[in-house]
Amino acid sequence: MSASKVFEFIMSWAAEDSHRGRLARAFQNNMGDDPQLQAQRMGLLSVYLEREAKRGLALV
């Protein structure tokens, strides 16, 4: 899966009423306007992405 498709998949979580949804919205809106916070958010979102991959999501 291309990087743009992975990013699109992550941003699809923004519609969810969940922790990963709040993270995706915060990342999308650049809340706090802080590069360090954005990096931390992306790190947490990548953990959720890894969990999805382990559940059988075809990310390749």
mmCIF file of N, CA, C and O in Angstrom:
data_model
loop_
_atom_site.group_PDB
_atom_site.id
_atom_site.type_symbol
_atom_site.label_atom_id
_atom_site.label_comp_id
_atom_site.label_asym_id
_atom_site.label_seq_id
_atom_site.Cartn_x
_atom_site.Cartn_y
_atom_site.Cartn_z
ATOM 1 N N MET A 1 0.845 -1.168 0.000
ATOM 2 C CA MET A 1 0.000 0.000 0.000
ATOM 3 C C MET A 1 0.893 1.234 0.000
ATOM 4 O O MET A 1 1.870 1.290 0.741
ATOM 5 N N SER A 2 0.554 2.191 -0.803
ATOM 6 C CA SER A 2 1.367 3.405 -0.893
ATOM 7 C C SER A 2 1.183 4.262 0.361
ATOM 8 O O SER A 2 0.204 4.112 1.105
ATOM 9 N N ALA A 3 2.116 5.152 0.571
ATOM 10 C CA ALA A 3 2.070 6.031 1.741
ATOM 11 C C ALA A 3 0.813 6.894 1.733
ATOM 12 O O ALA A 3 0.207 7.137 2.789
ATOM 13 N N SER A 4 0.397 7.338 0.557
ATOM 14 C CA SER A 4 -0.801 8.171 0.483
ATOM 15 C C SER A 4 -2.048 7.371 0.869
ATOM 16 O O SER A 4 -2.957 7.898 1.521
ATOM 17 N N LYS A 5 -2.097 6.092 0.502
ATOM 18 C CA LYS A 5 -3.229 5.243 0.870
ATOM 19 C C LYS A 5 -3.230 4.971 2.380
ATOM 20 O O LYS A 5 -4.290 4.934 3.012
ATOM 21 N N VAL A 6 -2.049 4.784 2.952
ATOM 22 C CA VAL A 6 -1.943 4.573 4.398
ATOM 23 C C VAL A 6 -2.435 5.821 5.123
ATOM 24 O O VAL A 6 -3.220 5.736 6.072
ATOM 25 N N PHE A 7 -2.004 6.986 4.665
ATOM 26 C CA PHE A 7 -2.424 8.242 5.288
ATOM 27 C C PHE A 7 -3.934 8.427 5.140
ATOM 28 O O PHE A 7 -4.617 8.834 6.086
ATOM 29 N N GLU A 8 -4.475 8.101 3.973
ATOM 30 C CA GLU A 8 -5.917 8.186 3.739
ATOM 31 C C GLU A 8 -6.668 7.251 4.685
ATOM 32 O O GLU A 8 -7.714 7.623 5.238
ATOM 33 N N PHE A 9 -6.133 6.065 4.902
ATOM 34 C CA PHE A 9 -6.740 5.095 5.811
ATOM 35 C C PHE A 9 -6.752 5.644 7.239
ATOM 36 O O PHE A 9 -7.765 5.571 7.936
ATOM 37 N N ILE A 10 -5.626 6.199 7.672
ATOM 38 C CA ILE A 10 -5.532 6.769 9.020
ATOM 39 C C ILE A 10 -6.520 7.921 9.176
ATOM 40 O O ILE A 10 -7.209 8.028 10.186
ATOM 41 N N MET A 11 -6.603 8.782 8.176
ATOM 42 C CA MET A 11 -7.498 9.934 8.265
ATOM 43 C C MET A 11 -8.967 9.523 8.230
ATOM 44 O O MET A 11 -9.832 10.263 8.700
ATOM 45 N N SER A 12 -9.268 8.316 7.735
ATOM 46 C CA SER A 12 -10.654 7.839 7.752
ATOM 47 C C SER A 12 -11.128 7.616 9.186
ATOM 48 O O SER A 12 -12.334 7.601 9.452
ATOM 49 N N TRP A 13 -10.213 7.447 10.112
ATOM 50 C CA TRP A 13 -10.574 7.265 11.512
ATOM 51 C C TRP A 13 -11.116 8.540 12.141
ATOM 52 O O TRP A 13 -11.725 8.493 13.210
ATOM 53 N N ALA A 14 -10.896 9.684 11.525
ATOM 54 C CA ALA A 14 -11.327 10.966 12.093
ATOM 55 C C ALA A 14 -12.838 10.998 12.323
ATOM 56 O O ALA A 14 -13.320 11.736 13.185
ATOM 57 N N ALA A 15 -13.587 10.212 11.586
ATOM 58 C CA ALA A 15 -15.045 10.187 11.730
ATOM 59 C C ALA A 15 -15.496 9.342 12.925
ATOM 60 O O ALA A 15 -16.661 9.397 13.314
ATOM 61 N N GLU A 16 -14.590 8.596 13.508
ATOM 62 C CA GLU A 16 -14.938 7.709 14.618
ATOM 63 C C GLU A 16 -15.004 8.463 15.938
ATOM 64 O O GLU A 16 -14.294 9.433 16.150
ATOM 65 N N ASP A 17 -15.851 7.983 16.829
ATOM 66 C CA ASP A 17 -15.914 8.518 18.194
ATOM 67 C C ASP A 17 -15.090 7.589 19.084
ATOM 68 O O ASP A 17 -15.622 6.792 19.846
ATOM 69 N N SER A 18 -13.778 7.666 18.908
ATOM 70 C CA SER A 18 -12.866 6.788 19.636
ATOM 71 C C SER A 18 -11.564 7.544 19.883
ATOM 72 O O SER A 18 -11.384 8.670 19.415
ATOM 73 N N HIS A 19 -10.669 6.891 20.615
ATOM 74 C CA HIS A 19 -9.369 7.517 20.874
ATOM 75 C C HIS A 19 -8.617 7.757 19.582
ATOM 76 O O HIS A 19 -8.071 8.841 19.362
ATOM 77 N N ARG A 20 -8.595 6.762 18.707
ATOM 78 C CA ARG A 20 -7.869 6.952 17.456
ATOM 79 C C ARG A 20 -8.552 8.001 16.582
ATOM 80 O O ARG A 20 -7.899 8.710 15.830
ATOM 81 N N GLY A 21 -9.872 8.132 16.691
ATOM 82 C CA GLY A 21 -10.586 9.176 15.969
ATOM 83 C C GLY A 21 -10.198 10.563 16.457
ATOM 84 O O GLY A 21 -9.975 11.481 15.669
ATOM 85 N N ARG A 22 -10.110 10.710 17.771
ATOM 86 C CA ARG A 22 -9.679 12.008 18.335
ATOM 87 C C ARG A 22 -8.240 12.321 17.948
ATOM 88 O O ARG A 22 -7.912 13.468 17.632
ATOM 89 N N LEU A 23 -7.391 11.290 17.955
ATOM 90 C CA LEU A 23 -5.998 11.495 17.532
ATOM 91 C C LEU A 23 -5.924 11.928 16.073
ATOM 92 O O LEU A 23 -5.168 12.846 15.726
ATOM 93 N N ALA A 24 -6.702 11.274 15.222
ATOM 94 C CA ALA A 24 -6.699 11.620 13.802
ATOM 95 C C ALA A 24 -7.193 13.040 13.580
ATOM 96 O O ALA A 24 -6.616 13.788 12.779
ATOM 97 N N ARG A 25 -8.248 13.443 14.305
ATOM 98 C CA ARG A 25 -8.743 14.820 14.176
ATOM 99 C C ARG A 25 -7.734 15.832 14.682
ATOM 100 O O ARG A 25 -7.534 16.882 14.068
ATOM 101 N N ALA A 26 -7.086 15.524 15.799
ATOM 102 C CA ALA A 26 -6.065 16.433 16.339
ATOM 103 C C ALA A 26 -4.902 16.563 15.369
ATOM 104 O O ALA A 26 -4.376 17.658 15.154
ATOM 105 N N PHE A 27 -4.508 15.451 14.751
ATOM 106 C CA PHE A 27 -3.419 15.487 13.771
ATOM 107 C C PHE A 27 -3.846 16.297 12.547
ATOM 108 O O PHE A 27 -3.103 17.155 12.067
ATOM 109 N N GLN A 28 -5.044 16.041 12.071
ATOM 110 C CA GLN A 28 -5.554 16.707 10.875
ATOM 111 C C GLN A 28 -5.656 18.220 11.079
ATOM 112 O O GLN A 28 -5.341 18.996 10.170
ATOM 113 N N ASN A 29 -6.068 18.644 12.262
ATOM 114 C CA ASN A 29 -6.252 20.067 12.553
ATOM 115 C C ASN A 29 -5.008 20.728 13.123
ATOM 116 O O ASN A 29 -5.037 21.924 13.400
ATOM 117 N N ASN A 30 -3.934 19.946 13.315
ATOM 118 C CA ASN A 30 -2.674 20.451 13.867
ATOM 119 C C ASN A 30 -2.915 21.196 15.176
ATOM 120 O O ASN A 30 -2.440 22.308 15.378
ATOM 121 N N MET A 31 -3.681 20.567 16.059
ATOM 122 C CA MET A 31 -4.007 21.192 17.340
ATOM 123 C C MET A 31 -2.739 21.431 18.146
ATOM 124 O O MET A 31 -1.919 20.546 18.314
ATOM 125 N N GLY A 32 -2.589 22.638 18.619
ATOM 126 C CA GLY A 32 -1.419 23.016 19.393
ATOM 127 C C GLY A 32 -0.300 23.565 18.544
ATOM 128 O O GLY A 32 0.635 24.163 19.058
ATOM 129 N N ASP A 33 -0.373 23.380 17.239
ATOM 130 C CA ASP A 33 0.631 23.890 16.303
ATOM 131 C C ASP A 33 2.053 23.586 16.772
ATOM 132 O O ASP A 33 2.919 24.452 16.808
ATOM 133 N N ASP A 34 2.279 22.332 17.166
ATOM 134 C CA ASP A 34 3.573 21.920 17.712
ATOM 135 C C ASP A 34 4.062 20.674 16.969
ATOM 136 O O ASP A 34 3.406 19.632 17.006
ATOM 137 N N PRO A 35 5.223 20.769 16.310
ATOM 138 C CA PRO A 35 5.738 19.615 15.562
ATOM 139 C C PRO A 35 5.973 18.387 16.444
ATOM 140 O O PRO A 35 5.771 17.255 15.997
ATOM 141 N N GLN A 36 6.359 18.599 17.685
ATOM 142 C CA GLN A 36 6.598 17.472 18.584
ATOM 143 C C GLN A 36 5.282 16.750 18.899
ATOM 144 O O GLN A 36 5.237 15.519 18.919
ATOM 145 N N LEU A 37 4.224 17.506 19.139
ATOM 146 C CA LEU A 37 2.921 16.892 19.375
ATOM 147 C C LEU A 37 2.445 16.127 18.146
ATOM 148 O O LEU A 37 1.896 15.032 18.263
ATOM 149 N N GLN A 38 2.669 16.682 16.975
ATOM 150 C CA GLN A 38 2.265 16.012 15.741
ATOM 151 C C GLN A 38 3.021 14.695 15.569
ATOM 152 O O GLN A 38 2.434 13.691 15.169
ATOM 153 N N ALA A 39 4.296 14.702 15.890
ATOM 154 C CA ALA A 39 5.093 13.475 15.792
ATOM 155 C C ALA A 39 4.596 12.424 16.777
ATOM 156 O O ALA A 39 4.518 11.236 16.448
ATOM 157 N N GLN A 40 4.243 12.858 17.986
ATOM 158 C CA GLN A 40 3.717 11.929 18.982
ATOM 159 C C GLN A 40 2.379 11.355 18.532
ATOM 160 O O GLN A 40 2.119 10.162 18.691
ATOM 161 N N ARG A 41 1.538 12.213 17.966
ATOM 162 C CA ARG A 41 0.244 11.740 17.469
ATOM 163 C C ARG A 41 0.434 10.721 16.355
ATOM 164 O O ARG A 41 -0.243 9.692 16.323
ATOM 165 N N MET A 42 1.339 11.000 15.439
ATOM 166 C CA MET A 42 1.573 10.062 14.343
ATOM 167 C C MET A 42 2.123 8.747 14.878
ATOM 168 O O MET A 42 1.783 7.674 14.375
ATOM 169 N N GLY A 43 2.946 8.812 15.902
ATOM 170 C CA GLY A 43 3.458 7.592 16.525
ATOM 171 C C GLY A 43 2.342 6.752 17.110
ATOM 172 O O GLY A 43 2.296 5.538 16.919
ATOM 173 N N LEU A 44 1.409 7.392 17.807
ATOM 174 C CA LEU A 44 0.273 6.664 18.376
ATOM 175 C C LEU A 44 -0.638 6.123 17.284
ATOM 176 O O LEU A 44 -1.138 4.998 17.379
ATOM 177 N N LEU A 45 -0.857 6.909 16.240
ATOM 178 C CA LEU A 45 -1.686 6.441 15.135
ATOM 179 C C LEU A 45 -1.041 5.246 14.436
ATOM 180 O O LEU A 45 -1.733 4.332 13.984
ATOM 181 N N SER A 46 0.282 5.233 14.382
ATOM 182 C CA SER A 46 0.958 4.099 13.744
ATOM 183 C C SER A 46 0.795 2.827 14.576
ATOM 184 O O SER A 46 0.769 1.723 14.022
ATOM 185 N N VAL A 47 0.651 2.964 15.886
ATOM 186 C CA VAL A 47 0.383 1.804 16.740
ATOM 187 C C VAL A 47 -0.985 1.223 16.382
ATOM 188 O O VAL A 47 -1.139 0.002 16.251
ATOM 189 N N TYR A 48 -1.978 2.102 16.213
ATOM 190 C CA TYR A 48 -3.308 1.635 15.798
ATOM 191 C C TYR A 48 -3.250 0.987 14.417
ATOM 192 O O TYR A 48 -3.916 -0.021 14.165
ATOM 193 N N LEU A 49 -2.455 1.552 13.534
ATOM 194 C CA LEU A 49 -2.311 0.992 12.194
ATOM 195 C C LEU A 49 -1.683 -0.405 12.258
ATOM 196 O O LEU A 49 -2.116 -1.319 11.566
ATOM 197 N N GLU A 50 -0.701 -0.555 13.116
ATOM 198 C CA GLU A 50 -0.057 -1.864 13.286
ATOM 199 C C GLU A 50 -1.058 -2.892 13.819
ATOM 200 O O GLU A 50 -1.079 -4.037 13.373
ATOM 201 N N ARG A 51 -1.903 -2.472 14.751
ATOM 202 C CA ARG A 51 -2.925 -3.381 15.281
ATOM 203 C C ARG A 51 -3.885 -3.817 14.178
ATOM 204 O O ARG A 51 -4.291 -4.979 14.127
ATOM 205 N N GLU A 52 -4.270 -2.883 13.322
ATOM 206 C CA GLU A 52 -5.151 -3.217 12.204
ATOM 207 C C GLU A 52 -4.481 -4.234 11.280
ATOM 208 O O GLU A 52 -5.122 -5.155 10.800
ATOM 209 N N ALA A 53 -3.197 -4.044 11.045
ATOM 210 C CA ALA A 53 -2.458 -4.951 10.168
ATOM 211 C C ALA A 53 -2.413 -6.358 10.771
ATOM 212 O O ALA A 53 -2.537 -7.357 10.049
ATOM 213 N N LYS A 54 -2.254 -6.438 12.070
ATOM 214 C CA LYS A 54 -2.217 -7.750 12.731
ATOM 215 C C LYS A 54 -3.555 -8.454 12.697
ATOM 216 O O LYS A 54 -3.619 -9.666 12.776
ATOM 217 N N ARG A 55 -4.635 -7.668 12.567
ATOM 218 C CA ARG A 55 -5.979 -8.258 12.485
ATOM 219 C C ARG A 55 -6.283 -8.771 11.095
ATOM 220 O O ARG A 55 -7.344 -9.303 10.845
ATOM 221 N N GLY A 56 -5.376 -8.544 10.163
ATOM 222 C CA GLY A 56 -5.572 -9.092 8.835
ATOM 223 C C GLY A 56 -5.832 -8.054 7.752
ATOM 224 O O GLY A 56 -6.126 -8.411 6.627
ATOM 225 N N LEU A 57 -5.721 -6.784 8.086
ATOM 226 C CA LEU A 57 -5.894 -5.749 7.072
ATOM 227 C C LEU A 57 -4.753 -5.850 6.070
ATOM 228 O O LEU A 57 -3.596 -5.936 6.446
ATOM 229 N N ALA A 58 -5.071 -5.863 4.811
ATOM 230 C CA ALA A 58 -4.055 -5.972 3.763
ATOM 231 C C ALA A 58 -3.447 -4.607 3.496
ATOM 232 O O ALA A 58 -4.004 -3.802 2.747
ATOM 233 N N LEU A 59 -2.335 -4.313 4.117
ATOM 234 C CA LEU A 59 -1.674 -3.032 3.929
ATOM 235 C C LEU A 59 -0.553 -3.084 2.913
ATOM 236 O O LEU A 59 0.098 -2.099 2.654
ATOM 237 N N VAL A 60 -0.329 -4.244 2.361
ATOM 238 C CA VAL A 60 0.779 -4.383 1.398
ATOM 239 C C VAL A 60 0.269 -4.237 0.007
ATOM 240 O O VAL A 60 -0.775 -4.619 -0.366
#
